PDB file of C-alpha atoms in Angstrom:
ATOM      1  CA  MET A  12     -16.824  -1.505   3.350  1.00 44.00           C
ATOM      2  CA  ALA A  13     -16.030  -4.655   5.316  1.00 43.00           C
ATOM      3  CA  PRO A  14     -12.304  -5.208   5.684  1.00 50.00           C
ATOM      4  CA  ALA A  15     -10.736  -8.263   4.108  1.00 48.00           C
ATOM      5  CA  SER A  16      -9.260  -9.128   7.482  1.00 49.00           C
ATOM      6  CA  ASN A  17     -10.609 -12.699   7.330  1.00 54.00           C
ATOM      7  CA  TYR A  18      -7.998 -13.982   4.945  1.00 55.00           C
ATOM      8  CA  LEU A  19      -9.410 -17.522   5.091  1.00 51.00           C
ATOM      9  CA  PHE A  20     -11.548 -16.653   2.083  1.00 66.00           C
ATOM     10  CA  MET A  21      -8.504 -16.033  -0.122  1.00 72.00           C
ATOM     11  CA  ASN A  22      -8.703 -19.323  -2.023  1.00 73.00           C
ATOM     12  CA  GLN A  23      -7.955 -18.024  -5.497  1.00 91.00           C
ATOM     13  CA  PHE A  24      -4.541 -17.629  -7.056  1.00 96.00           C
ATOM     14  CA  PRO A  25      -4.193 -14.584  -9.327  1.00 97.00           C
ATOM     15  CA  GLN A  26      -3.372 -14.982 -12.990  1.00 97.00           C
ATOM     16  CA  LEU A  27       0.085 -14.044 -14.216  1.00 98.00           C
ATOM     17  CA  TRP A  28      -0.335 -10.552 -15.636  1.00 98.00           C
ATOM     18  CA  THR A  29       2.023 -10.987 -18.569  1.00 96.00           C
ATOM     19  CA  MET A  30      -0.067 -13.898 -19.881  1.00 96.00           C
ATOM     20  CA  SER A  31      -3.444 -12.196 -19.493  1.00 97.00           C
ATOM     21  CA  ALA A  32      -5.749 -10.739 -22.110  1.00 96.00           C
ATOM     22  CA  GLU A  33      -5.993  -7.599 -19.974  1.00 96.00           C
ATOM     23  CA  ALA A  34      -2.248  -6.996 -20.304  1.00 96.00           C
ATOM     24  CA  ALA A  35      -2.555  -7.144 -24.086  1.00 93.00           C
ATOM     25  CA  ALA A  36      -5.458  -4.669 -24.020  1.00 95.00           C
ATOM     26  CA  LEU A  37      -3.933  -2.209 -21.540  1.00 95.00           C
ATOM     27  CA  ALA A  38      -2.354  -0.001 -24.197  1.00 95.00           C
ATOM     28  CA  LEU A  39      -5.646   0.573 -25.991  1.00 95.00           C
ATOM     29  CA  ARG A  40      -7.460   1.348 -22.732  1.00 95.00           C
ATOM     30  CA  LEU A  41      -4.876   3.912 -21.661  1.00 96.00           C
ATOM     31  CA  ARG A  42      -4.740   5.573 -25.068  1.00 95.00           C
ATOM     32  CA  ALA A  43      -8.531   5.849 -25.221  1.00 93.00           C
ATOM     33  CA  ALA A  44      -8.854   7.518 -21.814  1.00 94.00           C
ATOM     34  CA  PRO A  45      -7.988  11.144 -21.057  1.00 93.00           C
ATOM     35  CA  ARG A  46      -7.028  10.230 -17.483  1.00 95.00           C
ATOM     36  CA  SER A  47      -5.848   7.228 -15.441  1.00 97.00           C
ATOM     37  CA  VAL A  48      -5.156   6.341 -11.806  1.00 98.00           C
ATOM     38  CA  LEU A  49      -2.136   4.369 -10.616  1.00 98.00           C
ATOM     39  CA  MET A  50      -2.102   3.356  -6.921  1.00 98.00           C
ATOM     40  CA  LEU A  51       1.017   1.749  -5.492  1.00 98.00           C
ATOM     41  CA  ASP A  52       1.996   0.222  -2.185  1.00 98.00           C
ATOM     42  CA  TYR A  53       5.604   0.926  -1.177  1.00 98.00           C
ATOM     43  CA  ASP A  54       7.208  -1.697   1.096  1.00 96.00           C
ATOM     44  CA  GLY A  55       7.428  -5.067  -0.612  1.00 96.00           C
ATOM     45  CA  THR A  56       5.968  -3.670  -3.825  1.00 98.00           C
ATOM     46  CA  LEU A  57       8.133  -0.799  -5.015  1.00 98.00           C
ATOM     47  CA  ALA A  58      10.889  -1.479  -2.489  1.00 97.00           C
ATOM     48  CA  PRO A  59      12.069  -4.838  -1.136  1.00 96.00           C
ATOM     49  CA  PHE A  60      11.681  -5.307   2.600  1.00 91.00           C
ATOM     50  CA  HIS A  61      14.603  -4.244   4.768  1.00 89.00           C
ATOM     51  CA  VAL A  62      15.284  -4.929   8.441  1.00 85.00           C
ATOM     52  CA  ASP A  63      15.829  -1.182   8.880  1.00 88.00           C
ATOM     53  CA  ARG A  64      12.665   0.338   7.483  1.00 88.00           C
ATOM     54  CA  PHE A  65      14.434   3.660   6.878  1.00 90.00           C
ATOM     55  CA  ALA A  66      16.850   1.857   4.553  1.00 92.00           C
ATOM     56  CA  ALA A  67      14.094   0.385   2.370  1.00 93.00           C
ATOM     57  CA  THR A  68      14.865   1.848  -1.049  1.00 96.00           C
ATOM     58  CA  PRO A  69      13.002   1.104  -4.291  1.00 97.00           C
ATOM     59  CA  TYR A  70      14.163  -1.432  -6.821  1.00 98.00           C
ATOM     60  CA  PRO A  71      16.635   0.112  -9.307  1.00 98.00           C
ATOM     61  CA  GLY A  72      14.700   2.049 -11.927  1.00 98.00           C
ATOM     62  CA  VAL A  73      11.519   2.539  -9.900  1.00 98.00           C
ATOM     63  CA  GLU A  74      12.261   6.078  -8.706  1.00 98.00           C
ATOM     64  CA  GLU A  75      13.069   7.272 -12.213  1.00 98.00           C
ATOM     65  CA  ARG A  76       9.737   5.959 -13.400  1.00 98.00           C
ATOM     66  CA  LEU A  77       7.897   7.657 -10.534  1.00 98.00           C
ATOM     67  CA  VAL A  78       9.563  10.928 -11.545  1.00 98.00           C
ATOM     68  CA  THR A  79       8.290  10.398 -15.091  1.00 98.00           C
ATOM     69  CA  PHE A  80       4.764   9.766 -13.813  1.00 98.00           C
ATOM     70  CA  SER A  81       5.034  13.022 -11.851  1.00 97.00           C
ATOM     71  CA  GLN A  82       5.463  14.833 -15.150  1.00 96.00           C
ATOM     72  CA  ILE A  83       2.375  13.344 -16.820  1.00 96.00           C
ATOM     73  CA  PRO A  84      -0.693  15.316 -15.714  1.00 95.00           C
ATOM     74  CA  GLN A  85      -3.030  12.711 -17.200  1.00 95.00           C
ATOM     75  CA  VAL A  86      -1.910  10.189 -14.546  1.00 97.00           C
ATOM     76  CA  ARG A  87      -3.014  10.467 -10.926  1.00 98.00           C
ATOM     77  CA  LEU A  88      -0.123   8.877  -9.043  1.00 98.00           C
ATOM     78  CA  VAL A  89      -1.017   7.695  -5.535  1.00 98.00           C
ATOM     79  CA  LEU A  90       1.069   5.825  -2.966  1.00 98.00           C
ATOM     80  CA  VAL A  91      -1.000   3.860  -0.446  1.00 98.00           C
ATOM     81  CA  SER A  92       1.045   2.640   2.497  1.00 97.00           C
ATOM     82  CA  GLY A  93       0.941   1.355   6.041  1.00 95.00           C
ATOM     83  CA  ARG A  94       3.743   3.806   6.843  1.00 95.00           C
ATOM     84  CA  SER A  95       2.976   7.259   8.097  1.00 96.00           C
ATOM     85  CA  ALA A  96       2.517   9.575   5.134  1.00 97.00           C
ATOM     86  CA  ARG A  97       5.305  11.977   6.088  1.00 97.00           C
ATOM     87  CA  GLU A  98       7.757   9.157   6.785  1.00 96.00           C
ATOM     88  CA  LEU A  99       7.139   7.797   3.289  1.00 97.00           C
ATOM     89  CA  ARG A 100       7.434  11.264   1.781  1.00 97.00           C
ATOM     90  CA  ASP A 101      10.887  11.606   3.364  1.00 96.00           C
ATOM     91  CA  LEU A 102      12.021   8.365   1.726  1.00 96.00           C
ATOM     92  CA  LEU A 103      11.151   9.585  -1.765  1.00 97.00           C
ATOM     93  CA  ARG A 104      13.174  11.753  -4.095  1.00 96.00           C
ATOM     94  CA  PRO A 105      12.009  15.374  -3.888  1.00 96.00           C
ATOM     95  CA  ASP A 106      11.157  15.429  -7.596  1.00 97.00           C
ATOM     96  CA  ILE A 107       8.593  12.634  -7.149  1.00 98.00           C
ATOM     97  CA  ARG A 108       5.231  14.363  -6.870  1.00 97.00           C
ATOM     98  CA  ALA A 109       2.682  11.899  -5.597  1.00 98.00           C
ATOM     99  CA  GLU A 110      -0.407  11.874  -3.456  1.00 98.00           C
ATOM    100  CA  ILE A 111       0.213   9.711  -0.369  1.00 98.00           C
ATOM    101  CA  TRP A 112      -2.362   7.871   1.724  1.00 98.00           C
ATOM    102  CA  GLY A 113      -0.522   6.721   4.842  1.00 97.00           C
ATOM    103  CA  SER A 114      -1.322   4.697   7.964  1.00 96.00           C
ATOM    104  CA  HIS A 115      -3.602   2.367   6.010  1.00 96.00           C
ATOM    105  CA  GLY A 116      -5.773   5.197   4.746  1.00 96.00           C
ATOM    106  CA  ARG A 117      -5.994   7.301   7.922  1.00 97.00           C
ATOM    107  CA  GLU A 118      -3.694  10.006   6.531  1.00 98.00           C
ATOM    108  CA  ARG A 119      -3.769  11.868   3.243  1.00 98.00           C
ATOM    109  CA  LEU A 120      -0.825  13.966   2.117  1.00 98.00           C
ATOM    110  CA  ARG A 121      -1.452  15.665  -1.212  1.00 97.00           C
ATOM    111  CA  SER A 122       1.350  16.465  -3.609  1.00 95.00           C
ATOM    112  CA  ASP A 123       0.998  20.158  -2.711  1.00 95.00           C
ATOM    113  CA  GLY A 124       1.711  19.377   0.970  1.00 95.00           C
ATOM    114  CA  THR A 125      -1.884  19.617   2.192  1.00 97.00           C
ATOM    115  CA  TYR A 126      -2.370  17.125   5.039  1.00 98.00           C
ATOM    116  CA  GLU A 127      -5.484  15.418   6.389  1.00 97.00           C
ATOM    117  CA  LEU A 128      -5.720  13.044   9.372  1.00 97.00           C
ATOM    118  CA  PHE A 129      -8.655  10.776  10.212  1.00 95.00           C
ATOM    119  CA  ALA A 130      -8.062  10.729  13.968  1.00 94.00           C
ATOM    120  CA  LEU A 131      -8.679   7.933  16.438  1.00 95.00           C
ATOM    121  CA  SER A 132     -10.997   8.207  19.426  1.00 95.00           C
ATOM    122  CA  PRO A 133      -9.560   8.892  22.910  1.00 95.00           C
ATOM    123  CA  VAL A 134     -10.286   5.264  23.872  1.00 95.00           C
ATOM    124  CA  GLN A 135      -8.354   3.978  20.855  1.00 95.00           C
ATOM    125  CA  ARG A 136      -5.395   6.261  21.548  1.00 95.00           C
ATOM    126  CA  ALA A 137      -5.313   5.115  25.174  1.00 96.00           C
ATOM    127  CA  ALA A 138      -5.321   1.457  24.104  1.00 96.00           C
ATOM    128  CA  LEU A 139      -2.402   2.023  21.735  1.00 97.00           C
ATOM    129  CA  GLU A 140      -0.457   3.809  24.441  1.00 97.00           C
ATOM    130  CA  GLN A 141      -1.097   1.034  26.968  1.00 97.00           C
ATOM    131  CA  VAL A 142       0.122  -1.682  24.603  1.00 98.00           C
ATOM    132  CA  GLY A 143       3.224   0.345  23.775  1.00 98.00           C
ATOM    133  CA  LEU A 144       4.025   0.928  27.438  1.00 98.00           C
ATOM    134  CA  GLU A 145       3.591  -2.728  28.380  1.00 98.00           C
ATOM    135  CA  MET A 146       5.707  -3.921  25.454  1.00 98.00           C
ATOM    136  CA  SER A 147       8.426  -1.470  26.462  1.00 98.00           C
ATOM    137  CA  ALA A 148       8.264  -2.682  30.063  1.00 98.00           C
ATOM    138  CA  LEU A 149       9.041  -6.161  28.730  1.00 98.00           C
ATOM    139  CA  GLY A 150      12.161  -4.817  27.016  1.00 97.00           C
ATOM    140  CA  LEU A 151      10.573  -4.972  23.557  1.00 97.00           C
ATOM    141  CA  SER A 152      10.554  -1.279  22.676  1.00 97.00           C
ATOM    142  CA  LYS A 153      12.837  -1.892  19.674  1.00 95.00           C
ATOM    143  CA  THR A 154      10.093  -3.928  18.046  1.00 96.00           C
ATOM    144  CA  LEU A 155       7.653  -1.004  18.073  1.00 96.00           C
ATOM    145  CA  GLU A 156       6.821   1.394  15.267  1.00 94.00           C
ATOM    146  CA  VAL A 157       4.592   4.134  16.627  1.00 95.00           C
ATOM    147  CA  LYS A 158       2.440   5.566  13.842  1.00 93.00           C
ATOM    148  CA  PRO A 159      -0.041   8.461  13.973  1.00 94.00           C
ATOM    149  CA  THR A 160      -2.998   6.078  14.300  1.00 95.00           C
ATOM    150  CA  SER A 161      -1.616   2.593  14.973  1.00 96.00           C
ATOM    151  CA  LEU A 162       1.159   0.559  16.556  1.00 97.00           C
ATOM    152  CA  ALA A 163       3.182  -1.921  14.503  1.00 96.00           C
ATOM    153  CA  ILE A 164       5.180  -4.677  16.146  1.00 97.00           C
ATOM    154  CA  HIS A 165       8.051  -5.916  13.965  1.00 96.00           C
ATOM    155  CA  TRP A 166       9.964  -9.174  14.361  1.00 95.00           C
ATOM    156  CA  ARG A 167      11.554  -9.707  10.936  1.00 91.00           C
ATOM    157  CA  SER A 168      15.106  -9.136  12.238  1.00 90.00           C
ATOM    158  CA  PHE A 169      14.824 -11.597  15.162  1.00 94.00           C
ATOM    159  CA  GLU A 170      15.479 -15.318  15.525  1.00 96.00           C
ATOM    160  CA  PRO A 171      12.409 -17.615  15.532  1.00 96.00           C
ATOM    161  CA  ALA A 172      12.389 -18.070  19.319  1.00 97.00           C
ATOM    162  CA  MET A 173      12.416 -14.315  19.850  1.00 97.00           C
ATOM    163  CA  GLN A 174       9.748 -13.858  17.212  1.00 97.00           C
ATOM    164  CA  ASP A 175       7.514 -16.231  19.157  1.00 97.00           C
ATOM    165  CA  ARG A 176       8.142 -14.283  22.368  1.00 98.00           C
ATOM    166  CA  ILE A 177       7.262 -10.972  20.693  1.00 98.00           C
ATOM    167  CA  ARG A 178       4.118 -12.429  19.135  1.00 97.00           C
ATOM    168  CA  THR A 179       2.811 -14.048  22.311  1.00 98.00           C
ATOM    169  CA  SER A 180       3.646 -10.971  24.388  1.00 98.00           C
ATOM    170  CA  VAL A 181       1.654  -8.537  22.280  1.00 98.00           C
ATOM    171  CA  GLN A 182      -1.224 -11.000  21.904  1.00 97.00           C
ATOM    172  CA  SER A 183      -1.382 -11.422  25.677  1.00 98.00           C
ATOM    173  CA  ILE A 184      -1.297  -7.668  26.303  1.00 97.00           C
ATOM    174  CA  PHE A 185      -4.000  -7.073  23.711  1.00 97.00           C
ATOM    175  CA  ALA A 186      -6.222  -9.788  25.197  1.00 96.00           C
ATOM    176  CA  ARG A 187      -6.067  -8.052  28.602  1.00 95.00           C
ATOM    177  CA  LEU A 188      -7.197  -4.642  27.325  1.00 95.00           C
ATOM    178  CA  ASP A 189     -10.339  -3.518  29.113  1.00 92.00           C
ATOM    179  CA  GLN A 190     -11.352  -1.190  26.287  1.00 91.00           C
ATOM    180  CA  PRO A 191      -9.715  -2.043  22.952  1.00 91.00           C
ATOM    181  CA  GLY A 192     -11.914   0.562  21.290  1.00 91.00           C
ATOM    182  CA  GLU A 193     -12.626  -1.463  18.143  1.00 90.00           C
ATOM    183  CA  LEU A 194      -8.907  -1.898  17.526  1.00 95.00           C
ATOM    184  CA  HIS A 195      -7.717  -5.165  16.002  1.00 95.00           C
ATOM    185  CA  LEU A 196      -4.401  -6.987  16.047  1.00 96.00           C
ATOM    186  CA  LEU A 197      -3.792  -7.756  12.380  1.00 93.00           C
ATOM    187  CA  PRO A 198      -0.934  -9.556  10.610  1.00 93.00           C
ATOM    188  CA  PHE A 199       1.444  -8.128   8.055  1.00 92.00           C
ATOM    189  CA  ASP A 200       4.609  -9.523   6.508  1.00 89.00           C
ATOM    190  CA  GLY A 201       7.001  -9.545   9.456  1.00 92.00           C
ATOM    191  CA  GLY A 202       4.791  -8.617  12.367  1.00 95.00           C
ATOM    192  CA  LEU A 203       1.443  -7.586  13.813  1.00 97.00           C
ATOM    193  CA  GLU A 204      -0.243  -4.208  13.854  1.00 96.00           C
ATOM    194  CA  LEU A 205      -2.772  -2.834  16.318  1.00 97.00           C
ATOM    195  CA  ARG A 206      -5.102  -0.618  14.340  1.00 95.00           C
ATOM    196  CA  SER A 207      -8.662   0.295  13.590  1.00 93.00           C
ATOM    197  CA  THR A 208     -10.349  -1.246  10.565  1.00 89.00           C
ATOM    198  CA  ASP A 209     -12.906   1.477   9.925  1.00 92.00           C
ATOM    199  CA  ARG A 210     -10.324   2.939   7.560  1.00 94.00           C
ATOM    200  CA  THR A 211      -8.050   0.684   5.532  1.00 96.00           C
ATOM    201  CA  LYS A 212      -6.170   0.719   2.269  1.00 97.00           C
ATOM    202  CA  GLY A 213      -9.477  -0.440   0.853  1.00 97.00           C
ATOM    203  CA  THR A 214     -11.397   2.638   2.041  1.00 97.00           C
ATOM    204  CA  ALA A 215      -8.618   4.809   0.609  1.00 98.00           C
ATOM    205  CA  VAL A 216      -8.894   3.069  -2.768  1.00 98.00           C
ATOM    206  CA  ALA A 217     -12.686   3.333  -2.736  1.00 97.00           C
ATOM    207  CA  GLU A 218     -12.495   7.061  -2.031  1.00 97.00           C
ATOM    208  CA  ILE A 219      -9.907   7.612  -4.767  1.00 98.00           C
ATOM    209  CA  LEU A 220     -11.975   5.692  -7.320  1.00 97.00           C
ATOM    210  CA  SER A 221     -15.130   7.618  -6.366  1.00 97.00           C
ATOM    211  CA  GLN A 222     -13.373  10.838  -7.388  1.00 97.00           C
ATOM    212  CA  GLU A 223     -12.527   9.574 -10.881  1.00 96.00           C
ATOM    213  CA  PRO A 224     -14.610   8.935 -14.011  1.00 94.00           C
ATOM    214  CA  ASP A 225     -15.820   5.343 -14.353  1.00 92.00           C
ATOM    215  CA  GLU A 226     -13.997   4.997 -17.650  1.00 93.00           C
ATOM    216  CA  ALA A 227     -10.608   6.028 -16.227  1.00 96.00           C
ATOM    217  CA  PRO A 228      -8.218   3.041 -16.189  1.00 97.00           C
ATOM    218  CA  ALA A 229      -7.112   2.310 -12.625  1.00 98.00           C
ATOM    219  CA  ALA A 230      -4.644  -0.090 -11.051  1.00 98.00           C
ATOM    220  CA  TYR A 231      -3.566  -1.014  -7.553  1.00 98.00           C
ATOM    221  CA  LEU A 232      -0.284  -2.832  -6.942  1.00 98.00           C
ATOM    222  CA  GLY A 233       0.482  -4.397  -3.555  1.00 98.00           C
ATOM    223  CA  ASP A 234       2.134  -7.392  -1.939  1.00 97.00           C
ATOM    224  CA  ASP A 235       1.051  -7.811   1.675  1.00 94.00           C
ATOM    225  CA  LEU A 236      -2.012  -9.018   3.559  1.00 93.00           C
ATOM    226  CA  THR A 237      -2.735  -5.365   4.335  1.00 93.00           C
ATOM    227  CA  ASP A 238      -3.207  -4.813   0.591  1.00 97.00           C
ATOM    228  CA  GLU A 239      -6.024  -7.337   0.368  1.00 96.00           C
ATOM    229  CA  ASP A 240      -8.595  -4.722   1.420  1.00 96.00           C
ATOM    230  CA  ALA A 241      -7.445  -2.623  -1.527  1.00 97.00           C
ATOM    231  CA  PHE A 242      -7.742  -5.575  -3.908  1.00 97.00           C
ATOM    232  CA  VAL A 243     -11.293  -6.132  -2.706  1.00 96.00           C
ATOM    233  CA  ALA A 244     -12.109  -2.437  -3.182  1.00 97.00           C
ATOM    234  CA  MET A 245     -10.810  -2.583  -6.749  1.00 97.00           C
ATOM    235  CA  GLY A 246     -13.144  -5.444  -7.643  1.00 93.00           C
ATOM    236  CA  ASN A 247     -13.611  -5.405 -11.395  1.00 90.00           C
ATOM    237  CA  LYS A 248     -13.236  -1.637 -11.641  1.00 90.00           C
ATOM    238  CA  GLY A 249      -9.594  -1.876 -12.637  1.00 93.00           C
ATOM    239  CA  TYR A 250      -6.450  -3.915 -12.324  1.00 98.00           C
ATOM    240  CA  SER A 251      -5.514  -5.380  -8.934  1.00 98.00           C
ATOM    241  CA  LEU A 252      -2.016  -6.838  -9.018  1.00 98.00           C
ATOM    242  CA  LEU A 253      -0.169  -8.877  -6.415  1.00 98.00           C
ATOM    243  CA  VAL A 254       3.547  -8.059  -6.601  1.00 98.00           C
ATOM    244  CA  ARG A 255       5.598 -10.957  -5.234  1.00 98.00           C
ATOM    245  CA  SER A 256       8.355 -13.271  -6.372  1.00 97.00           C
ATOM    246  CA  GLU A 257       6.062 -16.238  -5.683  1.00 97.00           C
ATOM    247  CA  VAL A 258       2.310 -16.281  -6.094  1.00 97.00           C
ATOM    248  CA  ARG A 259      -0.024 -16.857  -3.136  1.00 96.00           C
ATOM    249  CA  ALA A 260      -3.769 -16.931  -2.596  1.00 96.00           C
ATOM    250  CA  SER A 261      -5.140 -13.413  -2.884  1.00 96.00           C
ATOM    251  CA  PHE A 262      -8.130 -11.253  -3.756  1.00 96.00           C
ATOM    252  CA  ALA A 263      -5.954  -9.686  -6.474  1.00 97.00           C
ATOM    253  CA  ARG A 264      -6.868 -10.576 -10.043  1.00 96.00           C
ATOM    254  CA  PHE A 265      -3.312 -10.619 -11.395  1.00 98.00           C
ATOM    255  CA  TRP A 266       0.252 -11.379 -10.315  1.00 98.00           C
ATOM    256  CA  LEU A 267       3.497  -9.559 -11.149  1.00 98.00           C
ATOM    257  CA  ARG A 268       7.027 -10.735 -10.338  1.00 98.00           C
ATOM    258  CA  PRO A 269       9.382  -7.937  -9.270  1.00 98.00           C
ATOM    259  CA  PRO A 270      11.452  -6.253 -10.317  1.00 98.00           C
ATOM    260  CA  GLU A 271      11.451  -7.010 -14.066  1.00 98.00           C
ATOM    261  CA  GLU A 272       7.708  -7.466 -14.572  1.00 98.00           C
ATOM    262  CA  LEU A 273       6.992  -4.556 -12.234  1.00 98.00           C
ATOM    263  CA  LEU A 274       9.204  -2.255 -14.315  1.00 98.00           C
ATOM    264  CA  GLU A 275       7.632  -3.523 -17.532  1.00 98.00           C
ATOM    265  CA  PHE A 276       4.169  -2.747 -16.161  1.00 98.00           C
ATOM    266  CA  LEU A 277       5.187   0.773 -15.138  1.00 98.00           C
ATOM    267  CA  ASP A 278       6.831   1.342 -18.517  1.00 98.00           C
ATOM    268  CA  ALA A 279       3.681   0.294 -20.369  1.00 97.00           C
ATOM    269  CA  TRP A 280       1.600   2.711 -18.277  1.00 97.00           C
ATOM    270  CA  ILE A 281       4.106   5.503 -18.920  1.00 97.00           C
ATOM    271  CA  VAL A 282       4.457   5.004 -22.673  1.00 96.00           C
ATOM    272  CA  ASN A 283       0.748   4.854 -23.361  1.00 96.00           C
ATOM    273  CA  SER A 284      -0.026   7.745 -20.999  1.00 96.00           C
ATOM    274  CA  GLN A 285       2.599   9.855 -22.770  1.00 93.00           C
ATOM    275  CA  ILE A 286       0.785   9.211 -26.041  1.00 89.00           C
ATOM    276  CA  VAL A 287      -2.384  10.552 -24.423  1.00 69.00           C
ATOM    277  CA  ARG A 288      -0.434  13.583 -23.189  1.00 62.00           C
ATOM    278  CA  ALA A 289       1.043  14.237 -26.634  1.00 64.00           C
ATOM    279  CA  ALA A 290      -2.389  14.014 -28.238  1.00 57.00           C
ATOM    280  CA  ALA A 291      -3.841  16.432 -25.663  1.00 59.00           C
ATOM    281  CA  THR A 292      -0.972  18.871 -26.237  1.00 57.00           C
ATOM    282  CA  THR A 293      -1.473  18.729 -30.007  1.00 54.00           C
ATOM    283  CA  GLU A 294      -5.199  19.313 -29.669  1.00 55.00           C
ATOM    284  CA  ALA A 295      -4.642  22.267 -27.333  1.00 50.00           C
ATOM    285  CA  SER A 296      -2.233  23.904 -29.766  1.00 50.00           C
ATOM    286  CA  ARG A 297      -4.696  23.923 -32.665  1.00 53.00           C
TER     287      ARG A 297
END
């Protein structure tokens, strides 16, 4: 799957979910299906951005709803994040049982603790290390987030002049790499990330969908440019929703405004999935 890294083609603005025909029909779709898939980005989607990434906590009410999803076996709950999978797991309440795809799809941490890593090549690892060392030599180590398979450079907490210095420094270092190893310097909200694009949030979504029946309702909620690959992977197979206070051009089909509309969407998925669960329990008891 080609990554959606060329964001110049994002010339469509998604429709407001609450005004869509699909929103009105969601209840019937969920009630008619024995199983559904809900895929959620974390930072900027479930949790507002924070200068200290370890202090990024979900909007009030989100964690309680994730706990409820954890108790509905008919819903496959998946978090798809640019964070490392274990770092995200540590941010969640222990009673939230979710499958986590971290590092833009290069890690998979199942709810039972089973872990899988799609490793980089030696050339790619060496390139990441070189960029990290050169950024540190420039006194910019505090901007770095070293992940299992990528290097993120953050500048959200800095003044504009310093942001420009960070940006130009990493771009210059990257341009001088002798062997970038098919790594790319890609934007996200508040920085740049050096990573491979052979696995993205989009490849994670495609793999998840391939494991589910075609008739299973599926949704992906995200906010950032890194979520665009996932929106593309969703296509017309389910609901792709951009979660932002203000709409922007996107490959997503729909737009949700957090936190109120986000919570309403999660509640609708919960209520109608619980009806499916109750029906299955009644049928099993006969």
